[in-house]
CSV table of C-alpha atoms in Angstrom, one decimal:
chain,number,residue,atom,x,y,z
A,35,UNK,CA,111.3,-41.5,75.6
A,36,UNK,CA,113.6,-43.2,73.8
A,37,UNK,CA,115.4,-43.5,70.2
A,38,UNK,CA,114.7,-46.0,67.8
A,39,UNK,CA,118.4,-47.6,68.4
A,40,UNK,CA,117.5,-48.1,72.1
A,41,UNK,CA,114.5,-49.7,71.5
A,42,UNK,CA,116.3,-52.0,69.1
A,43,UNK,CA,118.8,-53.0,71.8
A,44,UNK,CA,115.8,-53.5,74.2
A,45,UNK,CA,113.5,-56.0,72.3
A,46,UNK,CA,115.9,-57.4,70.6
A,47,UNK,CA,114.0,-56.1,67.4
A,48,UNK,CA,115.9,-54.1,64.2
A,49,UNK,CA,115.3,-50.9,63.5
A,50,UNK,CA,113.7,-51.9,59.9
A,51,UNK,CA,111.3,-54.5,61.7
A,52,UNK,CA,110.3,-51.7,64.2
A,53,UNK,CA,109.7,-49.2,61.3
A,54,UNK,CA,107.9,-52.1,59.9
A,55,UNK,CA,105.6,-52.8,62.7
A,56,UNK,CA,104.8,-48.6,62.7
A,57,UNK,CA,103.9,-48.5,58.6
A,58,UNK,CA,101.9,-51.8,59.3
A,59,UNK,CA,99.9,-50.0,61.9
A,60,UNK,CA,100.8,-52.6,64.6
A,61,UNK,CA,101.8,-49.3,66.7
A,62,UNK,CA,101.1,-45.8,66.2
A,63,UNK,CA,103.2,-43.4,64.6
A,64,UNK,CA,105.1,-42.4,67.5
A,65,UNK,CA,106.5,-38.8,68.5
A,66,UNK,CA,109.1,-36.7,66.7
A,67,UNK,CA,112.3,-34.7,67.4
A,68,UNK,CA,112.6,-31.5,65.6
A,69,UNK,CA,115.0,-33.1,63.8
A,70,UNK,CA,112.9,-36.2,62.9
A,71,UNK,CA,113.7,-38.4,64.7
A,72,UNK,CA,111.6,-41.5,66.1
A,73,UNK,CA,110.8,-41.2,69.8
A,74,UNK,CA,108.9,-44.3,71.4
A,75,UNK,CA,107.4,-44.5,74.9
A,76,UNK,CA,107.4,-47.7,77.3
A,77,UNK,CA,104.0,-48.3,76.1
A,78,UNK,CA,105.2,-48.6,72.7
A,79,UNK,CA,108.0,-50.6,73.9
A,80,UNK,CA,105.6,-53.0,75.6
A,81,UNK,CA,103.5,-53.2,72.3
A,82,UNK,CA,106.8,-54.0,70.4
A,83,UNK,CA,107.4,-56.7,73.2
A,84,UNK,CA,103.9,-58.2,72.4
A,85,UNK,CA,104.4,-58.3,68.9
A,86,UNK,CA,107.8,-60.0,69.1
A,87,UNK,CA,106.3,-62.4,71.3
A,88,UNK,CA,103.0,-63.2,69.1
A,89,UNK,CA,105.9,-63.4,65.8
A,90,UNK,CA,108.1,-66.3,67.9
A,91,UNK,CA,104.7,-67.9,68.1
A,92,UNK,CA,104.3,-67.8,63.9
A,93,UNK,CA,101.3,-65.7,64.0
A,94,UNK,CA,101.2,-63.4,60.5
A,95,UNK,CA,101.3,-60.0,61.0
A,96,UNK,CA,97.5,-59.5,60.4
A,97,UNK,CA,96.7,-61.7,63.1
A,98,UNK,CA,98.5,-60.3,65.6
A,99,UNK,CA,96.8,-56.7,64.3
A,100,UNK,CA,93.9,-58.5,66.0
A,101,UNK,CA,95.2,-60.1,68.9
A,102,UNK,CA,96.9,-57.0,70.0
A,103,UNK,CA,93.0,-55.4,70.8
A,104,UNK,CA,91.4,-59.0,71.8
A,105,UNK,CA,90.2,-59.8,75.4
A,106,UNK,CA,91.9,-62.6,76.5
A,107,UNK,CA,89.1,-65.2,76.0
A,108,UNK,CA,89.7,-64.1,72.6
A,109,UNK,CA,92.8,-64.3,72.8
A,110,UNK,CA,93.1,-67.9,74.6
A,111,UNK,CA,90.7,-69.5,71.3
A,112,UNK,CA,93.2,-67.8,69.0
A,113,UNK,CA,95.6,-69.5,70.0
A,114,UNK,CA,93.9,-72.9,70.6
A,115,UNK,CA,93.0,-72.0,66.6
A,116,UNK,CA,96.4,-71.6,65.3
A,117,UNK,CA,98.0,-74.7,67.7
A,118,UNK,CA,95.6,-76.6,65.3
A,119,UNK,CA,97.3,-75.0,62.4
A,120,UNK,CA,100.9,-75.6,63.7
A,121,UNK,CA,100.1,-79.0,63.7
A,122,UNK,CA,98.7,-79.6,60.5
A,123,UNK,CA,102.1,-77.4,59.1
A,124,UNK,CA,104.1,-80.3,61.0
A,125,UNK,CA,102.4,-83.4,59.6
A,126,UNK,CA,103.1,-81.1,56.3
A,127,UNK,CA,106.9,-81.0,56.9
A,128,UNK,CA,107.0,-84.6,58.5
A,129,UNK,CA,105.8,-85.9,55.2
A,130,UNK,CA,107.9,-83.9,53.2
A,131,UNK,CA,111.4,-84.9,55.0
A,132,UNK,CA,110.1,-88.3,54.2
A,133,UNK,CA,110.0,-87.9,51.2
A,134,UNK,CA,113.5,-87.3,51.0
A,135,UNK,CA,114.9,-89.2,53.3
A,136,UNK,CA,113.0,-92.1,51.4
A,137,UNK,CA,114.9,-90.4,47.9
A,138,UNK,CA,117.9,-90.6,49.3
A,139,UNK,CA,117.7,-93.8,50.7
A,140,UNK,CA,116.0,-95.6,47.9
A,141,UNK,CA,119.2,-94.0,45.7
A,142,UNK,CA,121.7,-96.7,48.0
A,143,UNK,CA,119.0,-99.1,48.4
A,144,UNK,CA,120.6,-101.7,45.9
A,145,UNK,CA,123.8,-102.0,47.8
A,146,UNK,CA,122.4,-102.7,51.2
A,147,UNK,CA,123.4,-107.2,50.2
A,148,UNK,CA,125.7,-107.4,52.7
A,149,UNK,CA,123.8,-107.9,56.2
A,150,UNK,CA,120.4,-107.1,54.7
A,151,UNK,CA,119.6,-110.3,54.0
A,152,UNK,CA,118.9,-111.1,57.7
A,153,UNK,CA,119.0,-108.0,59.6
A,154,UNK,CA,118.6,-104.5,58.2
A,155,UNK,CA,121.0,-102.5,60.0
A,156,UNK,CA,121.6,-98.9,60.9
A,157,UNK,CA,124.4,-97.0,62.9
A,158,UNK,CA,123.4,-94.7,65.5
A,159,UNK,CA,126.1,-92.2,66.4
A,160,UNK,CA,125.0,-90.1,69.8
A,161,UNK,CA,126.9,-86.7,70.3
A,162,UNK,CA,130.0,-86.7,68.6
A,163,UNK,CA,130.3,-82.6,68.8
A,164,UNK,CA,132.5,-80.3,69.4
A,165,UNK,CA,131.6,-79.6,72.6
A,166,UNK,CA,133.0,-82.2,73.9
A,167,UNK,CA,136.8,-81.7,72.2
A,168,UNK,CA,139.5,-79.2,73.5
A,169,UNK,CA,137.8,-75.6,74.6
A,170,UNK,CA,134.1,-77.0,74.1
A,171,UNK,CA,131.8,-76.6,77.3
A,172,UNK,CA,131.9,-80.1,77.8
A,173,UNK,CA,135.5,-81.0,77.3
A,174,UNK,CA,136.6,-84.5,77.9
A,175,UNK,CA,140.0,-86.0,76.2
A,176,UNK,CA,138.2,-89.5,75.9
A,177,UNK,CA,136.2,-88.4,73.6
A,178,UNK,CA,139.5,-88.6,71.0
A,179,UNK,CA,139.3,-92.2,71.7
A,180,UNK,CA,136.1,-93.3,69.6
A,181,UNK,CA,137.1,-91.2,66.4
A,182,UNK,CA,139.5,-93.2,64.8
A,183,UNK,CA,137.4,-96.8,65.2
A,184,UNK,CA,134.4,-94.6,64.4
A,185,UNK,CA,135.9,-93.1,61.2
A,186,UNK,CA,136.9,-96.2,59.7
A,187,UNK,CA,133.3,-97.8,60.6
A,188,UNK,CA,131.3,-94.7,59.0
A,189,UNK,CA,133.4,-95.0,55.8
A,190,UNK,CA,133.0,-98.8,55.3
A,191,UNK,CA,129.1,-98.2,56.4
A,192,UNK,CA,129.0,-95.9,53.6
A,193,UNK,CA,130.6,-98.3,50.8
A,194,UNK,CA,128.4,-100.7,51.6
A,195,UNK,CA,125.1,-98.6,51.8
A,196,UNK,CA,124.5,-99.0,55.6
A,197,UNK,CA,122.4,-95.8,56.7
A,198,UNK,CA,124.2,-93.5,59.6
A,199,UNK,CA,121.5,-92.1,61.9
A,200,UNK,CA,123.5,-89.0,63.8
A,201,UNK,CA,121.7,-88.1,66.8
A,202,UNK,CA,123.0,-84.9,68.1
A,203,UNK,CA,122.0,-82.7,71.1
A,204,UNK,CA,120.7,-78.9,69.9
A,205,UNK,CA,119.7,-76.8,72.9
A,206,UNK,CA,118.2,-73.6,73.4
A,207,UNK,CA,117.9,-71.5,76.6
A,208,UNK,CA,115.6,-72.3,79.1
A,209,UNK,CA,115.5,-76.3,78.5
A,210,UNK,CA,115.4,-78.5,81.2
A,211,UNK,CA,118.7,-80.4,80.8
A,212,UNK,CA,121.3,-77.1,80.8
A,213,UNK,CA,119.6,-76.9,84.4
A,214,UNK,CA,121.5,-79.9,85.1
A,215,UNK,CA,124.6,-79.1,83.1
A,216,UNK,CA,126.2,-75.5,81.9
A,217,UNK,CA,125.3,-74.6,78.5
A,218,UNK,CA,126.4,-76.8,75.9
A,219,UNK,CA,125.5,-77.4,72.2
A,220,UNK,CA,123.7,-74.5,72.1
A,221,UNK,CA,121.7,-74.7,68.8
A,222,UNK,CA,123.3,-72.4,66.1
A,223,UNK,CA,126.5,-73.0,67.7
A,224,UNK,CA,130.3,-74.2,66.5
A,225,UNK,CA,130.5,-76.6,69.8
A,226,UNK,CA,126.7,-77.7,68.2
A,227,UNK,CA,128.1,-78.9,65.1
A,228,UNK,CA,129.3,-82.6,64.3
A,229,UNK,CA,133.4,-83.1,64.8
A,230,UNK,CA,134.6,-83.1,61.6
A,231,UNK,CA,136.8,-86.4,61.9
A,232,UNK,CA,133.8,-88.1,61.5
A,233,UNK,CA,131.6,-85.8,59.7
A,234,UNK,CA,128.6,-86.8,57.9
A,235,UNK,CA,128.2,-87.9,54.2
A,236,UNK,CA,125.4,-87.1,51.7
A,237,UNK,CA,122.8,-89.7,52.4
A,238,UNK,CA,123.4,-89.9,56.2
A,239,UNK,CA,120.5,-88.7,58.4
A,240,UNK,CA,121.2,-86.0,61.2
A,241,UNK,CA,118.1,-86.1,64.2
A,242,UNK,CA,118.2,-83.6,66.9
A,243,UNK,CA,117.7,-83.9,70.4
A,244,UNK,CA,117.0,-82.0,73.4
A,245,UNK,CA,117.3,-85.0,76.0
A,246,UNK,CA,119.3,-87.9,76.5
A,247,UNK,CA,116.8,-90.3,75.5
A,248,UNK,CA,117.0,-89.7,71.3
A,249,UNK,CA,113.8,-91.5,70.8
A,250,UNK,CA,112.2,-88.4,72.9
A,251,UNK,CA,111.1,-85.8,70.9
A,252,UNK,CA,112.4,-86.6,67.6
A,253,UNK,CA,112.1,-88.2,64.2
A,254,UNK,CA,114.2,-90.9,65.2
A,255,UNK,CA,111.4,-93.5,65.3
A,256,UNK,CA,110.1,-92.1,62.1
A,257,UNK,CA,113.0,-92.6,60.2
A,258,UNK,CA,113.6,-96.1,61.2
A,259,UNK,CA,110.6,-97.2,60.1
A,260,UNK,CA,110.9,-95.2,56.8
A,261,UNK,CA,114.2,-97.0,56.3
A,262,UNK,CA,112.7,-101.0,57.6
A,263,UNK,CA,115.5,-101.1,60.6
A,264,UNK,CA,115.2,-104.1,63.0
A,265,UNK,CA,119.3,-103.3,64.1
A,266,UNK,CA,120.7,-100.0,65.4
A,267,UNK,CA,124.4,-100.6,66.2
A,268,UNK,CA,125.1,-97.9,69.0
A,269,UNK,CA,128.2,-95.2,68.6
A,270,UNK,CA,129.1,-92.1,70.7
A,271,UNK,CA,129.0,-90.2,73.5
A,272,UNK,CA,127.9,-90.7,77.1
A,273,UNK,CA,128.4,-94.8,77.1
A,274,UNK,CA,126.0,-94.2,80.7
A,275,UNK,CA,123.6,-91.2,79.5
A,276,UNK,CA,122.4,-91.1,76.4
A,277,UNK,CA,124.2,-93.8,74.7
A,278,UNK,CA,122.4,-96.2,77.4
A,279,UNK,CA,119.3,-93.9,77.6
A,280,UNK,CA,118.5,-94.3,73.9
A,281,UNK,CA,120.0,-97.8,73.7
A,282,UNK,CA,117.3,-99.1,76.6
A,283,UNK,CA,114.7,-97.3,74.6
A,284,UNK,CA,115.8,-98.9,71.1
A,285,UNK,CA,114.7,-102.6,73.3
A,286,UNK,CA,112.0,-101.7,74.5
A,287,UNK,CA,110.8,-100.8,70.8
A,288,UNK,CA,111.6,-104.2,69.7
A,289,UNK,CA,115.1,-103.2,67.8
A,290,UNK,CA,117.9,-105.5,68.2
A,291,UNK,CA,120.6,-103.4,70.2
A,292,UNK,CA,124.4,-103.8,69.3
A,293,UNK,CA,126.8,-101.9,70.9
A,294,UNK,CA,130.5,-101.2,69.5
A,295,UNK,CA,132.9,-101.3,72.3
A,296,UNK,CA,135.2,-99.0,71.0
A,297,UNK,CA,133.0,-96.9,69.5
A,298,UNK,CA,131.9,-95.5,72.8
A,299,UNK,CA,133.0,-93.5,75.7
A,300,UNK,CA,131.8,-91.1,78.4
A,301,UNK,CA,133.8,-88.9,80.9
A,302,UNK,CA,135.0,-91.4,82.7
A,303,UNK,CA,136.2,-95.0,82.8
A,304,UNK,CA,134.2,-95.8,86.1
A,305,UNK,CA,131.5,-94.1,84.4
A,306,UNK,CA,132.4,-95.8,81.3
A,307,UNK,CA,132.4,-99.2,82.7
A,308,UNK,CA,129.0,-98.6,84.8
A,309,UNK,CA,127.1,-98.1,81.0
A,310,UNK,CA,128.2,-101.4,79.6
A,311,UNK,CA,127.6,-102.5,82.6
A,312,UNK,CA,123.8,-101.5,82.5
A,313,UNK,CA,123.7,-102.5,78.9
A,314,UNK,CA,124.9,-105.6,79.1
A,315,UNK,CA,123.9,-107.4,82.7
A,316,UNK,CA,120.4,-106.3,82.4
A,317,UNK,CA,120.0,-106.3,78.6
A,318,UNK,CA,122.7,-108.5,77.1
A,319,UNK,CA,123.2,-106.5,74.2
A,320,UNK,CA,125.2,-107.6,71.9
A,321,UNK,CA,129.0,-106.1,72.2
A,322,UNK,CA,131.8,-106.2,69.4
A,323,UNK,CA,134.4,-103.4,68.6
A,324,UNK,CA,133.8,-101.3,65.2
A,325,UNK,CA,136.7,-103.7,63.6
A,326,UNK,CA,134.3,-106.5,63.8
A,327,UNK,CA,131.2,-104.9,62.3
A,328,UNK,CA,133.6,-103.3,59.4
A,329,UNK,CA,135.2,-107.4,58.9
A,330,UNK,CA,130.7,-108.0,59.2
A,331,UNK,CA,130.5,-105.7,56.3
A,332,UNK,CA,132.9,-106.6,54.2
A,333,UNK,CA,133.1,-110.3,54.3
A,334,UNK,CA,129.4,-111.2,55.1
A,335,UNK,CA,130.9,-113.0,58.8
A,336,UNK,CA,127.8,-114.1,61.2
A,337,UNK,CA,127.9,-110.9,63.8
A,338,UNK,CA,124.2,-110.4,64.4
């Protein structure tokens, strides 16, 4: 038998959501030490598992009061029931974000005059995180490289209402890509979050992925045809993974690809050169540095 404090520590569960669970009658009242104390036995620890397990899933807490007696064939169309619900809760929160994301770009939409008249441009920057700077998981002193061009680009972007799409890697245990690297960019993390040298604004868009491909699993598609893009201009992080992953993916889509030169990088210069190698022999991308596309910006110059 064992306290209510161990039981925490084993299912990962607080005590108030255990006491919870008890008054809610998802487990029975378990035994007492003379001095009152909760006592729980493994079969109320494997209920407590269940539970947790049914509440990662979003079931309510009255639904799990009946999958917790159900047979499994009950069980199995419960759950084929409330997949059907996730997804309609989905489309709900696809529509709502948008929503906003329409808001806010509708706000800037009367600046976009310089470049808009022929191409309607967006910035992609891939994985600028702090992972990858001094003491992250993925380390790499290259990466110091991009963030000066890249600063001065995202702030001219900004002036001149050009929408910046970050695409950022968000992990959580058990997905398939930390079985090729170590843990990185764990989701909730400070090595997850966006370096703050080039930071985002209000109004810029921030799309996580789980893969190298950002087109994969995410809004990204969405959101550029919310915003009417036909140009993504490629910044970031892994010039040969997902730089060139997503980039690839961006043409076969039908989006003109640019990529800025010196806006990005990967661990190292063979590596480096091997990406804009792919790009550019079997794609012919366009290249320029960030320089250019800020001169593009400002002074309406033929680029694209």
């Amino acid at each position: 038998m064992k306290t209510i404090k161990s039981v925490a520590e084993i299912t990962g569960l607080t005590p108030k959501s255990i006491r919870d669970y008890e008054s809610f009658g998802l487990i029975h009242p378990p035994k007492r030490t003379k001095a009152r104390y909760r006592l729980y036995s493994e079969d109320d620890i494997n209920r407590l598992l269940q539970i947790k397990h049914y509440r990662t899933l979003k079931f309510s807490l009255s639904e799990i009061a009946v999958l917790l007696n159900s047979p499994p064939l009950e069980i199995e169309a419960s759950m084929i029931k409330h997949l059907r619900f996730l997804d309609e809760q989905l489309n709900e929160y696809h529509y709502a974000k948008a929503m906003i994301c329409s808001t806010l770009y509708n706000r800037k939409k009367n600046s976009l005059h310089k470049l808009d008249i022929n191409h309607r441009v967006a910035i992609i920057a891939i994985d600028l995180q702090n992972d990858m700077l001094e003491g992250g998981a993925l380390q790499n002193k290259r990466m110091l490289t991009i963030l000066p061009p890249l600063q001065r680009l995202f702030a001219q972007a900004r002036r001149e209402g050009i929408p910046i799409i970050y695409i950022c890697d968000s992990h959580e245990k058990g997905d398939p890509e930390l079985e090729i690297w170590d843990e990185h960019m764990m989701e909730g993390t400070y090595g997850a979050q966006i370096i703050d040298d080039v930071a985002p604004a209000d109004g810029d868009f921030i799309i996580k992925k789980s893969l190298f491909n950002g087109f994969i699993n995410t809004d990204l598609q969405y959101t550029l045809e919310l915003l009417d893009i036909d140009t993504l201009l490629f910044t970031g992080w892994r010039t040969d993974v997902c730089v060139a992953q997503t980039a690839i993916e961006a043409f076969y889509r039908g989006y003109k690809v640019v990529i800025a030169k010196d806006g990005v990088n990967t661990t190292t210069q063979s590596a480096h050169d091997f990406g804009m190698s792919l790009m550019g022999i079997n794609y012919d991308f366009t290249l320029c540095t960030c320089e250019d596309f800020t001169k593009t910006l400002i002074y309406e110059e033929t680029l694209l």
